[in-house]
Short mmCIF file of C-alpha atoms and ligand atoms in Angstrom, two decimals:
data_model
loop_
_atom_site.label_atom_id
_atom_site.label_comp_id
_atom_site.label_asym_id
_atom_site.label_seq_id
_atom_site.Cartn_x
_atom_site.Cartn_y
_atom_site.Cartn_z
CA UNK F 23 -68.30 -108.59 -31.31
CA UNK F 24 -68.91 -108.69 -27.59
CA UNK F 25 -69.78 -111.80 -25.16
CA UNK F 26 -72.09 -112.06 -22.87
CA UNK F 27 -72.18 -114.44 -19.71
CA UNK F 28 -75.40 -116.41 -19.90
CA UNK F 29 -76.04 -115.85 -16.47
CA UNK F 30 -75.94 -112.57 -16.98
CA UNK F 31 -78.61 -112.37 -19.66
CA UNK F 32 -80.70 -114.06 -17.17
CA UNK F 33 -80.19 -111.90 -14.89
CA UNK F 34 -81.20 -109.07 -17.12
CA UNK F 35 -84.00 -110.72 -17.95
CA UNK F 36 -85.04 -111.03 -14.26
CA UNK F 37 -84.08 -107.30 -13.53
CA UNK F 38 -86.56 -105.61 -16.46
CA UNK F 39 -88.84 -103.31 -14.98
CA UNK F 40 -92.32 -104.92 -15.82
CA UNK F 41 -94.32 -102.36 -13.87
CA UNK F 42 -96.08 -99.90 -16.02
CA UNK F 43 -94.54 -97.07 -14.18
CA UNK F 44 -91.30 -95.51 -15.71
CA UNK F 45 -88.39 -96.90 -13.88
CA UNK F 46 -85.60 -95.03 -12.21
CA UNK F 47 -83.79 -92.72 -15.08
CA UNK F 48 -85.96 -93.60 -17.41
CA UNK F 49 -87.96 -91.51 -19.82
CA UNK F 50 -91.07 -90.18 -19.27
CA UNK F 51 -91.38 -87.32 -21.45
CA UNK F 52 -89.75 -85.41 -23.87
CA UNK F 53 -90.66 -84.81 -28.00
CA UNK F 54 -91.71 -88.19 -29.57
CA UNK F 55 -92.24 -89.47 -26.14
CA UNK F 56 -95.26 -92.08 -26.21
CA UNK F 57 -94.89 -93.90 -23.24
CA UNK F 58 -95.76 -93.41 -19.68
CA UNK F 59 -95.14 -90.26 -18.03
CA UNK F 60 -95.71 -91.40 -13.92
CA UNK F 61 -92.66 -92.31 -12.32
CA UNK F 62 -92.00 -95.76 -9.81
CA UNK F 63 -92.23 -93.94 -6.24
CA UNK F 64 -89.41 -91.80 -4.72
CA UNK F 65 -88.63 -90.69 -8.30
CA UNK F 66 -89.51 -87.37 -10.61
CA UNK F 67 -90.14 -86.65 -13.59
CA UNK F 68 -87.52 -84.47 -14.17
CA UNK F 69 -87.59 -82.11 -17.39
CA UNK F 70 -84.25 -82.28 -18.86
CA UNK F 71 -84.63 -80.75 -22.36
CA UNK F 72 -87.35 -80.62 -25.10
CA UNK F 73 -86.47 -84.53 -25.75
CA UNK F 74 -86.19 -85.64 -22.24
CA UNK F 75 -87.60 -85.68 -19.65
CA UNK F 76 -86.30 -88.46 -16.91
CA UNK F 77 -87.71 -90.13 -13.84
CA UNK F 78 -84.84 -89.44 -10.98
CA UNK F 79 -84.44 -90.84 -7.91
CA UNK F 80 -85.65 -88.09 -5.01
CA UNK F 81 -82.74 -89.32 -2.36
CA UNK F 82 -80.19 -90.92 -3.37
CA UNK F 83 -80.17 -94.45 -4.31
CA UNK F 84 -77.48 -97.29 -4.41
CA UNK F 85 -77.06 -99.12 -8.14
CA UNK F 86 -78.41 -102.30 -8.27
CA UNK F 87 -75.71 -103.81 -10.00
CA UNK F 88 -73.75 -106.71 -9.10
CA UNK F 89 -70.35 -105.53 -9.98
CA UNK F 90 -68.44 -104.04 -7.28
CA UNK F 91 -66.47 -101.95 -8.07
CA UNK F 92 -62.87 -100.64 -6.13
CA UNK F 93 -63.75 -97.41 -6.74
CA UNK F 94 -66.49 -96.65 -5.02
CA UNK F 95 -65.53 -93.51 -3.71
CA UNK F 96 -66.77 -92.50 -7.15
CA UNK F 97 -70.73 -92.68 -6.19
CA UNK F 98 -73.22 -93.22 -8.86
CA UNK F 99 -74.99 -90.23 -8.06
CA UNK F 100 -71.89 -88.17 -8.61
CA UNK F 101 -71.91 -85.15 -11.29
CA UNK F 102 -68.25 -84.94 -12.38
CA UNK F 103 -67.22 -81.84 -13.31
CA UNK F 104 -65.35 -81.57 -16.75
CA UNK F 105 -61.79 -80.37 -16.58
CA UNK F 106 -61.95 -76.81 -18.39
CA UNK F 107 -59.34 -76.31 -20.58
CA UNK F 108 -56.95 -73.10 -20.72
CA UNK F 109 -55.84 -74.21 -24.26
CA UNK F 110 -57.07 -71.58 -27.42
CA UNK F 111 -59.93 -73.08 -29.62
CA UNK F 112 -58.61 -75.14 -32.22
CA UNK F 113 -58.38 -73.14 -35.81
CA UNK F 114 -60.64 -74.41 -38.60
CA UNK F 115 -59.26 -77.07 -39.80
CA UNK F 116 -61.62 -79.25 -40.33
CA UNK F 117 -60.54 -82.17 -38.37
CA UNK F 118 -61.91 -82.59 -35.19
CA UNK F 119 -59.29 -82.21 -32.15
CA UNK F 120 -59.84 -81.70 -28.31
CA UNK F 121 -60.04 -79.17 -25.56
CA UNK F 122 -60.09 -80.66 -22.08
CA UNK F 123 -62.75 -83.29 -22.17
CA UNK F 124 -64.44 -81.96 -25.20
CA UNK F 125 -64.39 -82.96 -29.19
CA UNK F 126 -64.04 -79.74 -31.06
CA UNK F 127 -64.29 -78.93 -34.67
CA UNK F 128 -63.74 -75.63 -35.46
CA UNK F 129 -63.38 -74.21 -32.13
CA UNK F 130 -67.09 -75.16 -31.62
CA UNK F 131 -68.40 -78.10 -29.35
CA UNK F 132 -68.30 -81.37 -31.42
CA UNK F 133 -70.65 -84.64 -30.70
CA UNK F 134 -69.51 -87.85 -30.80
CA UNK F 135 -72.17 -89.99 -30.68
CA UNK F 136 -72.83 -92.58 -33.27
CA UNK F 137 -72.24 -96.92 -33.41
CA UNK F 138 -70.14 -99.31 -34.97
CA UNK F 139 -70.10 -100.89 -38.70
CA UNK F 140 -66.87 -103.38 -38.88
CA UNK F 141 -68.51 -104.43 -41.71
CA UNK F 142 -69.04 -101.47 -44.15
CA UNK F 143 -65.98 -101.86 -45.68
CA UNK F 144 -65.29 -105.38 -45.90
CA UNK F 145 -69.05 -106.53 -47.08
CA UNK F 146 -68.39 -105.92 -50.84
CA UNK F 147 -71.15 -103.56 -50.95
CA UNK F 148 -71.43 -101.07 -54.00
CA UNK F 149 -71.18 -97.51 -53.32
CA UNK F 150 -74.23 -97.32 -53.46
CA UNK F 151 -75.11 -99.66 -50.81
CA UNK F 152 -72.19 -97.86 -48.57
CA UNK F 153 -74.22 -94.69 -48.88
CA UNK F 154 -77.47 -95.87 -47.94
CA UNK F 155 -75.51 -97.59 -44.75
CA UNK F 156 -74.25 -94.59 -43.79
CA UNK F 157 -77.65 -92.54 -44.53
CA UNK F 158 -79.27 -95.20 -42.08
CA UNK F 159 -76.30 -94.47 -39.34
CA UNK F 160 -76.81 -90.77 -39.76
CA UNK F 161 -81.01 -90.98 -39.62
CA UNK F 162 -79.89 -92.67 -36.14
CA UNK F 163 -78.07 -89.37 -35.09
CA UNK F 164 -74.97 -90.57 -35.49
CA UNK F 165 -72.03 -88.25 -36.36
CA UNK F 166 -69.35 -90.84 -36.04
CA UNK F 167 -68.86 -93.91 -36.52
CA UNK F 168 -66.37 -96.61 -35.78
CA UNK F 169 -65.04 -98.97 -38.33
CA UNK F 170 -62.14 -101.32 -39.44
CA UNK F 171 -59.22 -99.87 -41.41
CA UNK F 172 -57.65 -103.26 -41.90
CA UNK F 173 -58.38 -106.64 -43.54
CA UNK F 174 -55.20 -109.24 -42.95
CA UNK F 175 -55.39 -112.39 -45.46
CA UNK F 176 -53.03 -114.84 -46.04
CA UNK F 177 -54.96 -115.38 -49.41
CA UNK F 178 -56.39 -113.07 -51.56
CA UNK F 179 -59.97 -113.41 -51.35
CA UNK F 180 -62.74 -110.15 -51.79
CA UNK F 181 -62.06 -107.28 -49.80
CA UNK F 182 -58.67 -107.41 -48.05
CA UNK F 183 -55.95 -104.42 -47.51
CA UNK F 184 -53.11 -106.18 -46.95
CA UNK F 185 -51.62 -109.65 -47.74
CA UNK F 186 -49.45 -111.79 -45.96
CA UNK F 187 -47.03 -114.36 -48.04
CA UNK F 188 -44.35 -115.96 -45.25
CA UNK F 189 -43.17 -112.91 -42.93
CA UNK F 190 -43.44 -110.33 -45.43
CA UNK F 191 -46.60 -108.31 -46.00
CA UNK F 192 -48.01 -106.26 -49.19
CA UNK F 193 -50.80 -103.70 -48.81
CA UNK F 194 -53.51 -103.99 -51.49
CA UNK F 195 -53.76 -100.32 -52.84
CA UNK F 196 -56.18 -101.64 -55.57
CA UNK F 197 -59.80 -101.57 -55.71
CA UNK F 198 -60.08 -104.49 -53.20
CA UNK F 199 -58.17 -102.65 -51.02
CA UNK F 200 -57.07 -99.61 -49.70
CA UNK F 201 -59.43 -98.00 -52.72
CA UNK F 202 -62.58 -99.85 -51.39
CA UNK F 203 -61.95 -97.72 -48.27
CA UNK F 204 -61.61 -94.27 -49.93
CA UNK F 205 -65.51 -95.39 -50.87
CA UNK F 206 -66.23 -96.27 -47.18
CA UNK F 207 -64.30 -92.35 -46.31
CA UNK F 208 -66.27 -90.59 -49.57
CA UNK F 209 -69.56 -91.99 -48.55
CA UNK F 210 -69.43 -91.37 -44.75
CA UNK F 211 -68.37 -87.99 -46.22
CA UNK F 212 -71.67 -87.22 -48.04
CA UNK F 213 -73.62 -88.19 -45.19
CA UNK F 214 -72.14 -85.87 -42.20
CA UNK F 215 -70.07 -88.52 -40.73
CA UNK F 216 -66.87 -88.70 -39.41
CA UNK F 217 -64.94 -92.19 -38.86
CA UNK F 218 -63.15 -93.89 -36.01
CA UNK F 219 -60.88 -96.18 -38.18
CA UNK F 220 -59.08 -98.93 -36.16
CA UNK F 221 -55.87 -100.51 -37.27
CA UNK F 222 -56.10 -103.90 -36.49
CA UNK F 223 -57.50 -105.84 -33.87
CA UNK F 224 -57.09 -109.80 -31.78
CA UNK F 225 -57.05 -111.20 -35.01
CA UNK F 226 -55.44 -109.01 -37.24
CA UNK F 227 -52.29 -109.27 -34.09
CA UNK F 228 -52.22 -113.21 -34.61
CA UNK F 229 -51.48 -113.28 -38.56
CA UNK F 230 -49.00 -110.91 -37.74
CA UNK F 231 -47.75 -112.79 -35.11
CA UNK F 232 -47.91 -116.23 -37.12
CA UNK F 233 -46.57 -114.85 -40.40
CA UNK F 234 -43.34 -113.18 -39.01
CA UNK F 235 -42.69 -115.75 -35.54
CA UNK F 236 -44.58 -118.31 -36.26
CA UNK F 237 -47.75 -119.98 -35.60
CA UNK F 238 -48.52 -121.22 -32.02
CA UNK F 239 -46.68 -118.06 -30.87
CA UNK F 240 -47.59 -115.64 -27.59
CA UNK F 241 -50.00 -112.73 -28.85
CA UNK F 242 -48.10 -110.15 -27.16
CA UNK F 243 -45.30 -110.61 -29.56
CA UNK F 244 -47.08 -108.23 -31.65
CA UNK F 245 -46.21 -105.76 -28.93
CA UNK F 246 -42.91 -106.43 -28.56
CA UNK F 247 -41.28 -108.17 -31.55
CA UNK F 248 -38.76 -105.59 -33.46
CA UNK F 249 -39.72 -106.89 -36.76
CA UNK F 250 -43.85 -107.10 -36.17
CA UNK F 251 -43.85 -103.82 -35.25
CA UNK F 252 -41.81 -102.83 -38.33
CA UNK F 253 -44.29 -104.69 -40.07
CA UNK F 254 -47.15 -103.01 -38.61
CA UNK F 255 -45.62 -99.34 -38.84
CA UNK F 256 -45.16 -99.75 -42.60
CA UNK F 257 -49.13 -100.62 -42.94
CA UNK F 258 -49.59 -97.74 -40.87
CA UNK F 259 -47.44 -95.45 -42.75
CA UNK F 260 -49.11 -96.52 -46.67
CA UNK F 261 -52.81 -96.45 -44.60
CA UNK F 262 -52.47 -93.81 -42.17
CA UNK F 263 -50.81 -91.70 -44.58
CA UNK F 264 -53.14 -91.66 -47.07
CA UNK F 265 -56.29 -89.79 -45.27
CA UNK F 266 -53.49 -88.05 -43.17
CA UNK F 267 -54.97 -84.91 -44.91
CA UNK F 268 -58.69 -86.19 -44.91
CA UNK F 269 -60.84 -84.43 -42.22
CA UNK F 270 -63.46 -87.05 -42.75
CA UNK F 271 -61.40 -89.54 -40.37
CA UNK F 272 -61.89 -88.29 -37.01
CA UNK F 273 -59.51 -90.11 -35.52
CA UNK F 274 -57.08 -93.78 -35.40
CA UNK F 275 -56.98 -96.47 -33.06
CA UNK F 276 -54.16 -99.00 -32.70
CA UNK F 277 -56.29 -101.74 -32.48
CA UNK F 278 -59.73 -103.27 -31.81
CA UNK F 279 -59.03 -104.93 -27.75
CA UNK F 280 -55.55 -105.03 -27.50
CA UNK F 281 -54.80 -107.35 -24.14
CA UNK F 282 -52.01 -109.88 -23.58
CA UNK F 283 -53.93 -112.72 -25.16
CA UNK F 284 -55.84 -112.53 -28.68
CA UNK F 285 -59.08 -114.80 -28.66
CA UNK F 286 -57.59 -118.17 -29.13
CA UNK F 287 -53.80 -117.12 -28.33
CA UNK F 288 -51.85 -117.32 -25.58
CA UNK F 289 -50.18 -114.69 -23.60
CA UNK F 290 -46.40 -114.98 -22.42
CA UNK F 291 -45.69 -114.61 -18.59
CA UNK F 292 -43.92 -111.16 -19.32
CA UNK F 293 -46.84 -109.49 -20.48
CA UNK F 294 -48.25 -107.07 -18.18
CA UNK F 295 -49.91 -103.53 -18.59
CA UNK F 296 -46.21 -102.02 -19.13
CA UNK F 297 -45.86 -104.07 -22.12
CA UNK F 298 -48.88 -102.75 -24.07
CA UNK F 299 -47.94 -99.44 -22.67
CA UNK F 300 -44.95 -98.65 -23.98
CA UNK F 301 -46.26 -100.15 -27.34
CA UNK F 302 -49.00 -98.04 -27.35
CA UNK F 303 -46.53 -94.89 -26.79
CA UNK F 304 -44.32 -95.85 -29.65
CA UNK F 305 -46.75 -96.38 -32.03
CA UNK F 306 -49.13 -93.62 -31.60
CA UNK F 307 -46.12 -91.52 -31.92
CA UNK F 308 -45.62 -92.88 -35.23
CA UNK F 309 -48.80 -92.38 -36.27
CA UNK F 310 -48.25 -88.62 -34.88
CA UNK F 311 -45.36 -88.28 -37.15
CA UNK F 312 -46.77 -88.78 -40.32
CA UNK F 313 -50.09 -87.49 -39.65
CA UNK F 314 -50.44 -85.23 -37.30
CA UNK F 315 -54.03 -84.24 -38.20
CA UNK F 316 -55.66 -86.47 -37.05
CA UNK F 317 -56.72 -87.84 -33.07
CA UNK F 318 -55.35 -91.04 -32.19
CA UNK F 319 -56.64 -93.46 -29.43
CA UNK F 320 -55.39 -97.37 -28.29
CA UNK F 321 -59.03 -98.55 -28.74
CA UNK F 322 -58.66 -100.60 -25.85
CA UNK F 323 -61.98 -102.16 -23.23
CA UNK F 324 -60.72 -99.82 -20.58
CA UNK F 325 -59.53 -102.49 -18.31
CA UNK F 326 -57.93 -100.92 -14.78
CA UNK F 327 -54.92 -101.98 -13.53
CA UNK F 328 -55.26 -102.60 -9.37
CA UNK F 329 -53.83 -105.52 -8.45
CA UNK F 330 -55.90 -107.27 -5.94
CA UNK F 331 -59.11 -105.70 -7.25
CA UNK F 332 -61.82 -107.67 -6.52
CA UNK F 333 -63.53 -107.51 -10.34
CA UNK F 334 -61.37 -109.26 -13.17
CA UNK F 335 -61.63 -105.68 -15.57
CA UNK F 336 -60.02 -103.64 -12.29
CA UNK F 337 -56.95 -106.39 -11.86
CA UNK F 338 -54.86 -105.51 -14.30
CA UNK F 339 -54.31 -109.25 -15.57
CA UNK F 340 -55.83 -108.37 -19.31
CA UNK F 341 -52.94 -106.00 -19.80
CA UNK F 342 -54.53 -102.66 -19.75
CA UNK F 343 -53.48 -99.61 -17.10
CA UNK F 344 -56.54 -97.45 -18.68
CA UNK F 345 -55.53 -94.37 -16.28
CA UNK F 346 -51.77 -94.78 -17.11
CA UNK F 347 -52.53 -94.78 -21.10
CA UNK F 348 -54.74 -91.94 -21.03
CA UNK F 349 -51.95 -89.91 -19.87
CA UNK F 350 -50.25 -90.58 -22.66
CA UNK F 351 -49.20 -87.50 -24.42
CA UNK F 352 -50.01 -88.90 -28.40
CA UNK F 353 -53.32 -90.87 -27.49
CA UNK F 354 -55.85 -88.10 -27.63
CA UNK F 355 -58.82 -89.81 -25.98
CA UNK F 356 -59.91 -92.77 -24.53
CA UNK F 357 -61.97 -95.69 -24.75
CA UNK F 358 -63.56 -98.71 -22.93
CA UNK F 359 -66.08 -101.33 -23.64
CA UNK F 360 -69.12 -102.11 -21.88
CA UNK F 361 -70.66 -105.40 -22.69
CA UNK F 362 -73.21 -105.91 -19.95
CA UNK F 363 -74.87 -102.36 -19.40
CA UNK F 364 -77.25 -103.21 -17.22
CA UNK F 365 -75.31 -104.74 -14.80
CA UNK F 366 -72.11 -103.40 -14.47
CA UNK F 367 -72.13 -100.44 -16.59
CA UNK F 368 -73.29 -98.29 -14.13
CA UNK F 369 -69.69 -97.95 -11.77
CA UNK F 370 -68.11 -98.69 -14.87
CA UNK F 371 -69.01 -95.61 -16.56
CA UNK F 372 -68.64 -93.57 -13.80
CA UNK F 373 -64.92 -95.09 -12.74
CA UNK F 374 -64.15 -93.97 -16.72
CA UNK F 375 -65.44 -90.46 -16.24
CA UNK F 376 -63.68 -89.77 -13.38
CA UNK F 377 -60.17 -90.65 -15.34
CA UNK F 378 -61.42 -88.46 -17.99
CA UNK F 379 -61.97 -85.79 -15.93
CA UNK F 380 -58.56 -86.55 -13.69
CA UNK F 381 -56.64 -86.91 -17.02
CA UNK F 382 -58.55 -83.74 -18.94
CA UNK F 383 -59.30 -86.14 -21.91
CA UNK F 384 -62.58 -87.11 -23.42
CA UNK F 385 -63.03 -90.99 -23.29
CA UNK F 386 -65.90 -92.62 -25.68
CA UNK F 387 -67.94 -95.76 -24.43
CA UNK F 388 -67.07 -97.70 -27.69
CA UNK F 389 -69.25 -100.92 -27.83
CA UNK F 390 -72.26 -101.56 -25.40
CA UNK F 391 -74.95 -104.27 -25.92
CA UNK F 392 -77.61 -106.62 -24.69
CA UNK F 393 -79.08 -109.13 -26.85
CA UNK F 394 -82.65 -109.12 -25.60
CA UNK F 395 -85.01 -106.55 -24.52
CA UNK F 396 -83.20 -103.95 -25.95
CA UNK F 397 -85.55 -100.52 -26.29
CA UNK F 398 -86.00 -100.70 -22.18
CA UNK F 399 -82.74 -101.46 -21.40
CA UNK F 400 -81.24 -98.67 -23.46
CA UNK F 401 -83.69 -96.49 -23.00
CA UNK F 402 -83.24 -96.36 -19.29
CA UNK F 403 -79.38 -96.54 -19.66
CA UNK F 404 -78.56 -94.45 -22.68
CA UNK F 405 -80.99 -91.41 -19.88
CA UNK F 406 -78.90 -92.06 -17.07
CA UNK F 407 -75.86 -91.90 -18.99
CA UNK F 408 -76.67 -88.20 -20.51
CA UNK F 409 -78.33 -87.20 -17.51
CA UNK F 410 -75.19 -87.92 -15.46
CA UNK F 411 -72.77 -85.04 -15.97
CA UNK F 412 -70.48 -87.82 -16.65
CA UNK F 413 -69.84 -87.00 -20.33
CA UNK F 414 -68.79 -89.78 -21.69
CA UNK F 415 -69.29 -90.21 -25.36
CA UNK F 416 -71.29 -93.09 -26.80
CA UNK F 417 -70.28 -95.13 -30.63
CA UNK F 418 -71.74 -97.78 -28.96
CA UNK F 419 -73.68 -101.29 -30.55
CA UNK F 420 -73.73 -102.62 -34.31
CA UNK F 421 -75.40 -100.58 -37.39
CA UNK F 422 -77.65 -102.46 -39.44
CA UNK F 423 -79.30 -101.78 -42.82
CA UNK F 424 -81.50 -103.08 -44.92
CA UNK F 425 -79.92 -102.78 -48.43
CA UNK F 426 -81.48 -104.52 -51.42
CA UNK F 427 -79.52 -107.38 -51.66
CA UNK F 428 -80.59 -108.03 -48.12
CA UNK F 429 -79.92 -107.27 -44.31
CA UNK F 430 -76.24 -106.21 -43.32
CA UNK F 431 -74.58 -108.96 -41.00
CA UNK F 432 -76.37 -109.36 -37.59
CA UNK F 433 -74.33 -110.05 -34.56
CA UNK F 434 -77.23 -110.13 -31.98
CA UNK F 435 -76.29 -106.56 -30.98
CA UNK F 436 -77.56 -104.96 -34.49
CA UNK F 437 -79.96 -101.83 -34.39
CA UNK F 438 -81.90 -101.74 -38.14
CA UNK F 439 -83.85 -98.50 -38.75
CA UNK F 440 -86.89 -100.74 -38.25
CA UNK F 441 -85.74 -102.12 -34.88
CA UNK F 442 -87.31 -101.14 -32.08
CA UNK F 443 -84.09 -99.83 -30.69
CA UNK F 444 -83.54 -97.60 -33.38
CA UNK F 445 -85.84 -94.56 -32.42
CA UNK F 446 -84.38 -95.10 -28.51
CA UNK F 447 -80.77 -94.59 -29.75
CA UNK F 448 -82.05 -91.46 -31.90
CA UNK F 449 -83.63 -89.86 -29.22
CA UNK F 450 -80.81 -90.10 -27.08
CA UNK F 451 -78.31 -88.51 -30.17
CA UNK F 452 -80.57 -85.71 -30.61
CA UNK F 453 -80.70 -85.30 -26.72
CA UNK F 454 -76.73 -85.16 -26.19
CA UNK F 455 -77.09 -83.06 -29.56
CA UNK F 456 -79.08 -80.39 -27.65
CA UNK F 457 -76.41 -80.69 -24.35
CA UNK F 458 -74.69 -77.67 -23.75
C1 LIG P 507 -64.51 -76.11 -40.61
O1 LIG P 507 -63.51 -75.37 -41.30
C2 LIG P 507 -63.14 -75.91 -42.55
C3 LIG P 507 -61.93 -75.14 -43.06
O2 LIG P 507 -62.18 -73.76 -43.02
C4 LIG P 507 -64.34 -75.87 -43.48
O3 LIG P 507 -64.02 -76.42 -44.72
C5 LIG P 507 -65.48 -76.65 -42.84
O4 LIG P 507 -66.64 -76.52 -43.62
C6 LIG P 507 -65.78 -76.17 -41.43
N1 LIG P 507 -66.74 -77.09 -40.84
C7 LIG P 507 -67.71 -76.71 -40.05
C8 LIG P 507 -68.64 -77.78 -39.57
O5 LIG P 507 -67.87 -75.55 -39.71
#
């Protein structure tokens, strides 16, 4: 799901706190808190709520990360203000919308804050097995989670939702298809949880890209080519239009990461952040106009686009203008990606909350992870992240479950309910639960 530089999990490594004192934002006390309550010097233990309480720096202090950011006006330390929002409260619908920054359902505050599970719907699992995934994801805290709303095969093998024969495409509305997910919506349903359903993603792009061009072919053609995006609208339309009345989806995304290249394609020398752009304008429209329920987002890493940055995800060069999208007026929130927390998530997070609060949308931190170490690691970030004022959502890592006929996939990033993780990323649910 997410890579990580090797030098960077050394560097990690080398980073983690080993004194017994709590570190800079992290916990020290709080409901279910066992661990150490004295802070490292120049911090306090600072009572936050009845689940945290959070060792803060007394002056100000500079991150320690390593990514530099071009933003730094936007200091660490900052507390950004949320936009407020003049609009009326939302009627009850149902379906979660926005105001301002905020999720809303019902005209009351909504919280997104759950993980990822690409694989609940394409594992095969009974529905039984579905439910006790999602009963795991929702024991976490979570209210929503993200998952894939597409499966493109060129033959048909298990779960797949639409096949590809030459350029044309069928969608598989039988109970290896588009009926395996109304099992994935029904049992998120019984279990509180709403679903961020993305469309496609790198390599979803490439079969279309293969099937209707040809292999060999630039990825971006998939943003571009009249007949590919024909293609894709009329998945859209069979898929998206068949939950267009079902509250349990929270929202759409266009895809999983677009950028100019896919992960083994190449990019042509026209692509730039324009191209996905106006893409992502034309076809969140046309998701608007056949459902206009439901949010809809790019589901993009939340790349910057300033030439000359110094930082690759601030230069523009992957093909994402994250401030320029946001603004879009049928892409309801944001999102961005941050695969090394500990290093450069700090500046990261904060360059994405300013744009939320600049733009007046609510923007989700969508996959996070470290391999190693995890409990400290999130512990301390998933505190400094709540205890920001940033307000940035979280669906961040991989769910995992332990179902009978054994452990769900493991991509290094996987929180079980018996990991050691798992109570860290529950504690910090419940906390952003309790947030005004
Ligand atoms: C929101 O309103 C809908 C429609 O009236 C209702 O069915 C649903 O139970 C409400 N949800 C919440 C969480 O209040």
């Amino acid at each position: 799901m997410m890579k990580l530089v090797p030098s960077l999990v050394a560097l990690t490594l080398a980073i983690t706190p080993t004194l017994a004192a709590v570190p800079a934002w992290g916990q020290c006390g709080g409901i279910n808190h066992k661990g150490e309550t004295t802070c490292v010097s120049d911090h306090t233990c600072t009572y936050l709520n009845v689940w945290y309480s959070q060792c803060i720096p007394r002056v100000a202090t500079s991150t320690t990360s390593t990514f530099t950011s071009t933003r730094s006006s936007t200091t660490v330390s900052s507390t950004a203000s949320s936009t407020s929002s003049t609009s009326a409260p939302p009627a009850a619908t149902g379906f979660v919308k926005t105001s301002g920054t905020q999720f809303t359902l019902n005209g009351s505050k909504y919280t997104v804050v759950g993980t990822n599970s690409y694989w609940i719907g394409l594992s095969g699992l009974s529905e039984t097995d579905m439910n006790q995934a999602f009963a795991d994801m929702a024991k976490g805290g979570a209210t929503t989670v993200r998952t894939w709303g597409f499966n493109d095969v060129k033959s048909a093998n298990g779960i797949y939702y639409q096949l590809w024969s030459g350029s044309s495409a069928t969608v598989n509305t039988g109970s290896t298809g588009v009926q395996n997910f109304d099992k994935v919506v029904a049992a998120a349903k019984a279990n509180g949880i709403r679903l961020i359903v993305a469309l496609s993603d790198y390599g979803g792009m490439d079969v279309y890209v293969s099937q209707i061009v040809g292999s060999g072919q630039p990825h971006d053609l998939f943003y571009t080519n009249a007949d590919i995006k024909n293609a894709f609208k009329n998945y859209i339309k069979t898929f998206v239009g068949r939950y267009a009345n079902e509250p349990t989806i929270l929202g759409w995304e266009l895809a999983n990461k677009p950028r100019c290249k896919g992960s083994s394609s190449t990019a042509s020398s026209s692509c730039t952040p324009a191209t996905v752009t106006v893409w992502a304008k034309e076809i969140s429209a046309y998701i608007k106009s056949i459902d206009s329920n439901h949010l809809v987002a790019i589901g993009d890493e939340g790349f910057y686009n300033t030439p000359g940055a110094p930082t690759y995800p601030y230069q523009g060069g992957e093909g994402i203008d994250f401030d320029v999208n946001l603004a879009i007026s049928t892409l309801d929130f944001g999102t961005f990606h941050s695969s090394n927390i500990q290093n450069w998530g700090t500046q990261w997070i904060a360059d994405h909350a300013t744009s939320q609060n600049r733009v007046g949308k609510p923007v989700i931190i969508e996959e996070y992870g470290v391999t190693t170490n995890k409990p400290t690691v999130y512990d301390a970030w998933l505190s400094q992240v709540f205890s920001s004022g940033w307000q940035v959502r979280c669906t961040g890592a991989q769910a995992g479950s332990r179902l009978p006929g054994g452990s769900t996939h493991d991509d290094g990033y996987t929180i079980y309910p018996d990991s050691p993780a798992f109570s860290t990323v529950q504690s910090h649910a419940a906390a952003l639960k309790e947030r005004a």
